[in-house]
GROMACS .gro file of C-alpha atoms in nm:
model
  187
    1MET     CA    1   1.386  -3.860   1.231
    2LEU     CA    2   1.082  -4.120   1.305
    3GLN     CA    3   0.942  -4.298   1.010
    4LYS     CA    4   0.561  -4.302   0.990
    5THR     CA    5   0.432  -4.665   0.965
    6PRO     CA    6   0.240  -4.756   0.655
    7PRO     CA    7  -0.130  -4.886   0.698
    8SER     CA    8  -0.182  -5.260   0.753
    9PRO     CA    9  -0.209  -5.486   0.447
   10PRO     CA   10  -0.576  -5.631   0.443
   11VAL     CA   11  -0.612  -5.943   0.653
   12SER     CA   12  -0.604  -6.257   0.396
   13ASP     CA   13  -0.736  -6.627   0.465
   14LEU     CA   14  -0.527  -6.748   0.762
   15ALA     CA   15  -0.466  -7.112   0.634
   16ILE     CA   16  -0.333  -6.997   0.303
   17PRO     CA   17   0.008  -7.065   0.268
   18HIS     CA   18   0.258  -6.750   0.168
   19ALA     CA   19   0.484  -6.780  -0.098
   20GLU     CA   20   0.739  -6.928   0.124
   21GLY     CA   21   0.501  -7.224   0.215
   22VAL     CA   22   0.405  -7.138   0.583
   23SER     CA   23   0.042  -7.028   0.669
   24ASN     CA   24  -0.023  -6.771   0.915
   25ASP     CA   25  -0.182  -7.062   1.123
   26GLU     CA   26   0.142  -7.274   1.129
   27PHE     CA   27   0.345  -6.978   1.196
   28ARG     CA   28   0.156  -6.864   1.521
   29ALA     CA   29   0.124  -7.222   1.645
   30ALA     CA   30   0.508  -7.272   1.612
   31MET     CA   31   0.599  -6.921   1.761
   32SER     CA   32   0.331  -7.017   2.051
   33ARG     CA   33   0.591  -7.268   2.191
   34LEU     CA   34   0.856  -7.015   2.258
   35ALA     CA   35   0.790  -6.844   2.621
   36ALA     CA   36   0.785  -6.500   2.630
   37GLY     CA   37   0.824  -6.238   2.942
   38VAL     CA   38   0.496  -5.984   2.942
   39VAL     CA   39   0.545  -5.624   2.977
   40LEU     CA   40   0.348  -5.350   2.978
   41VAL     CA   41   0.420  -5.085   2.743
   42THR     CA   42   0.274  -4.717   2.827
   43ALA     CA   43   0.294  -4.359   2.711
   44HIS     CA   44   0.144  -4.041   2.762
   45ASP     CA   45  -0.058  -3.882   2.484
   46PRO     CA   46  -0.068  -3.503   2.567
   47ASP     CA   47  -0.283  -3.408   2.288
   48ASP     CA   48  -0.574  -3.644   2.407
   49GLY     CA   49  -0.804  -3.425   2.619
   50PRO     CA   50  -0.743  -3.109   2.842
   51ARG     CA   51  -0.473  -3.301   3.054
   52GLY     CA   52  -0.380  -3.574   2.791
   53GLU     CA   53  -0.441  -3.950   2.840
   54ASP     CA   54  -0.217  -4.242   2.958
   55VAL     CA   55  -0.216  -4.531   2.704
   56GLY     CA   56  -0.105  -4.862   2.751
   57MET     CA   57  -0.043  -5.196   2.561
   58THR     CA   58   0.044  -5.539   2.664
   59ALA     CA   59   0.355  -5.693   2.498
   60THR     CA   60   0.537  -6.018   2.474
   61ALA     CA   61   0.753  -5.913   2.191
   62PHE     CA   62   1.016  -5.739   2.383
   63MET     CA   63   1.357  -5.762   2.418
   64SER     CA   64   1.696  -5.633   2.519
   65VAL     CA   65   1.922  -5.532   2.215
   66SER     CA   66   2.242  -5.337   2.358
   67LEU     CA   67   2.430  -5.292   2.656
   68ASP     CA   68   2.629  -4.984   2.543
   69PRO     CA   69   2.434  -4.778   2.462
   70PRO     CA   70   2.130  -4.952   2.679
   71LEU     CA   71   1.868  -5.015   2.404
   72VAL     CA   72   1.573  -5.243   2.406
   73LEU     CA   73   1.322  -5.338   2.111
   74VAL     CA   74   0.913  -5.365   2.118
   75SER     CA   75   0.704  -5.482   1.847
   76LEU     CA   76   0.391  -5.299   1.769
   77ARG     CA   77   0.124  -5.390   1.543
   78ASN     CA   78   0.081  -5.128   1.241
   79GLY     CA   79  -0.179  -4.908   1.277
   80SER     CA   80  -0.227  -4.969   1.644
   81ARG     CA   81  -0.288  -4.686   1.909
   82MET     CA   82   0.022  -4.731   2.062
   83ASP     CA   83   0.232  -4.754   1.735
   84ASP     CA   84   0.057  -4.430   1.608
   85LEU     CA   85   0.134  -4.270   1.972
   86LEU     CA   86   0.493  -4.374   1.954
   87ALA     CA   87   0.532  -4.242   1.593
   88ASP     CA   88   0.460  -3.895   1.755
   89VAL     CA   89   0.554  -3.910   2.097
   90PRO     CA   90   0.964  -3.999   2.153
   91VAL     CA   91   0.934  -4.095   2.514
   92TRP     CA   92   0.784  -4.416   2.681
   93ALA     CA   93   0.793  -4.694   2.934
   94VAL     CA   94   0.763  -5.035   3.016
   95SER     CA   95   0.691  -5.208   3.310
   96VAL     CA   96   0.808  -5.598   3.336
   97LEU     CA   97   0.512  -5.765   3.484
   98ALA     CA   98   0.521  -5.999   3.787
   99GLU     CA   99   0.344  -6.336   3.779
  100ASP     CA  100   0.064  -6.209   4.012
  101GLN     CA  101  -0.031  -5.903   3.741
  102ARG     CA  102  -0.177  -6.129   3.500
  103HIS     CA  103  -0.489  -5.886   3.554
  104VAL     CA  104  -0.295  -5.614   3.431
  105ALA     CA  105  -0.169  -5.803   3.120
  106GLY     CA  106  -0.515  -5.878   3.041
  107ARG     CA  107  -0.688  -5.536   3.075
  108PHE     CA  108  -0.433  -5.378   2.842
  109ALA     CA  109  -0.482  -5.658   2.556
  110MET     CA  110  -0.828  -5.592   2.489
  111LYS     CA  111  -0.857  -5.477   2.127
  112ASN     CA  112  -1.062  -5.184   2.027
  113ARG     CA  113  -1.104  -4.996   2.327
  114VAL     CA  114  -1.229  -4.636   2.309
  115SER     CA  115  -1.021  -4.523   2.589
  116ASP     CA  116  -0.741  -4.636   2.864
  117ARG     CA  117  -0.856  -4.393   3.118
  118LEU     CA  118  -1.056  -4.637   3.307
  119LEU     CA  119  -0.798  -4.901   3.266
  120PHE     CA  120  -0.554  -4.705   3.473
  121ALA     CA  121  -0.800  -4.555   3.718
  122ASP     CA  122  -0.768  -4.817   3.998
  123LEU     CA  123  -0.412  -4.950   3.880
  124PRO     CA  124  -0.153  -4.852   4.132
  125HIS     CA  125   0.131  -4.656   3.936
  126THR     CA  126   0.372  -4.374   3.954
  127ARG     CA  127   0.460  -4.147   3.700
  128GLY     CA  128   0.796  -4.143   3.523
  129GLU     CA  129   1.028  -3.846   3.561
  130GLU     CA  130   1.139  -3.898   3.207
  131SER     CA  131   0.856  -3.994   3.007
  132GLY     CA  132   0.554  -3.881   3.183
  133ALA     CA  133   0.415  -4.233   3.133
  134PRO     CA  134   0.269  -4.453   3.393
  135LEU     CA  135   0.510  -4.721   3.578
  136VAL     CA  136   0.305  -4.997   3.725
  137GLY     CA  137   0.334  -5.058   4.098
  138GLY     CA  138   0.466  -5.402   4.193
  139ALA     CA  139   0.628  -5.460   3.835
  140LEU     CA  140   0.958  -5.648   3.862
  141SER     CA  141   1.147  -5.362   3.691
  142VAL     CA  142   1.047  -5.060   3.508
  143LEU     CA  143   1.239  -4.862   3.222
  144GLU     CA  144   1.177  -4.524   3.068
  145CYS     CA  145   1.281  -4.506   2.696
  146ARG     CA  146   1.345  -4.269   2.440
  147THR     CA  147   1.283  -4.387   2.046
  148GLU     CA  148   1.604  -4.444   1.881
  149SER     CA  149   1.444  -4.599   1.541
  150ARG     CA  150   1.149  -4.745   1.412
  151VAL     CA  151   1.168  -5.033   1.138
  152VAL     CA  152   0.890  -5.160   0.951
  153ALA     CA  153   0.879  -5.543   0.951
  154GLY     CA  154   0.560  -5.697   0.792
  155ASP     CA  155   0.248  -5.609   0.973
  156HIS     CA  156   0.445  -5.482   1.267
  157THR     CA  157   0.710  -5.192   1.349
  158LEU     CA  158   1.009  -5.279   1.581
  159VAL     CA  159   1.076  -4.983   1.794
  160VAL     CA  160   1.416  -4.944   1.929
  161GLY     CA  161   1.431  -4.757   2.248
  162ARG     CA  162   1.748  -4.599   2.430
  163VAL     CA  163   1.680  -4.665   2.806
  164LEU     CA  164   1.699  -4.329   2.999
  165THR     CA  165   1.601  -4.469   3.359
  166VAL     CA  166   1.570  -4.803   3.524
  167GLY     CA  167   1.370  -4.882   3.830
  168LEU     CA  168   1.425  -5.207   4.047
  169PRO     CA  169   1.154  -5.217   4.293
  170THR     CA  170   1.167  -5.452   4.571
  171SER     CA  171   0.924  -5.751   4.457
  172GLY     CA  172   0.937  -6.094   4.555
  173GLY     CA  173   0.798  -6.356   4.313
  174GLY     CA  174   0.881  -6.431   3.939
  175PRO     CA  175   0.799  -6.304   3.605
  176LEU     CA  176   0.462  -6.344   3.402
  177THR     CA  177   0.523  -6.535   3.114
  178TYR     CA  178   0.346  -6.630   2.797
  179PHE     CA  179   0.323  -6.973   2.645
  180GLN     CA  180   0.100  -7.177   2.407
  181GLY     CA  181  -0.176  -6.881   2.428
  182LYS     CA  182  -0.169  -6.864   2.814
  183TYR     CA  183  -0.025  -6.659   3.082
  184ARG     CA  184   0.170  -6.893   3.311
  185HIS     CA  185   0.427  -6.829   3.582
  186LEU     CA  186   0.753  -6.993   3.633
  187GLY     CA  187   0.760  -7.269   3.891
   0.00000   0.00000   0.00000
């Protein structure tokens, strides 16, 4: 049974240390020094409009959890559109972005957008057979997942998904990474 995510706590002064002594700014600066891969998490919202709507979100907090069974984890900001959608829709997809897909990451990282319909309009993609979610063309790999569990962790929810399908398109080039607040490529 999926657990609903509580609303986000109010934003406080970022420079004030928490009880543990670390401020939000200090923590963000420390974590910016950890390079991360960049993925696009997608899902299809069947209840939005007559044909539903595709939703996408750029994420860097994505990782493999288990080989047997195959599990992955993505961290979603509480109250975000993707968090709310994945609380109701059990299947979703992930496209591991290639270094030449910085524009894809940027367009789906925009905050407070009304609709994702235009963001997908000119983006080459196929539809996943299991999830119905968009799988981005040119990605290094694509995965379709079913939510196994949701864990509220501070102002985020960790969504653990069982991998249902994997696609390994033939793609040259390396991964898109995120380091010190910027998209980068290995090289």
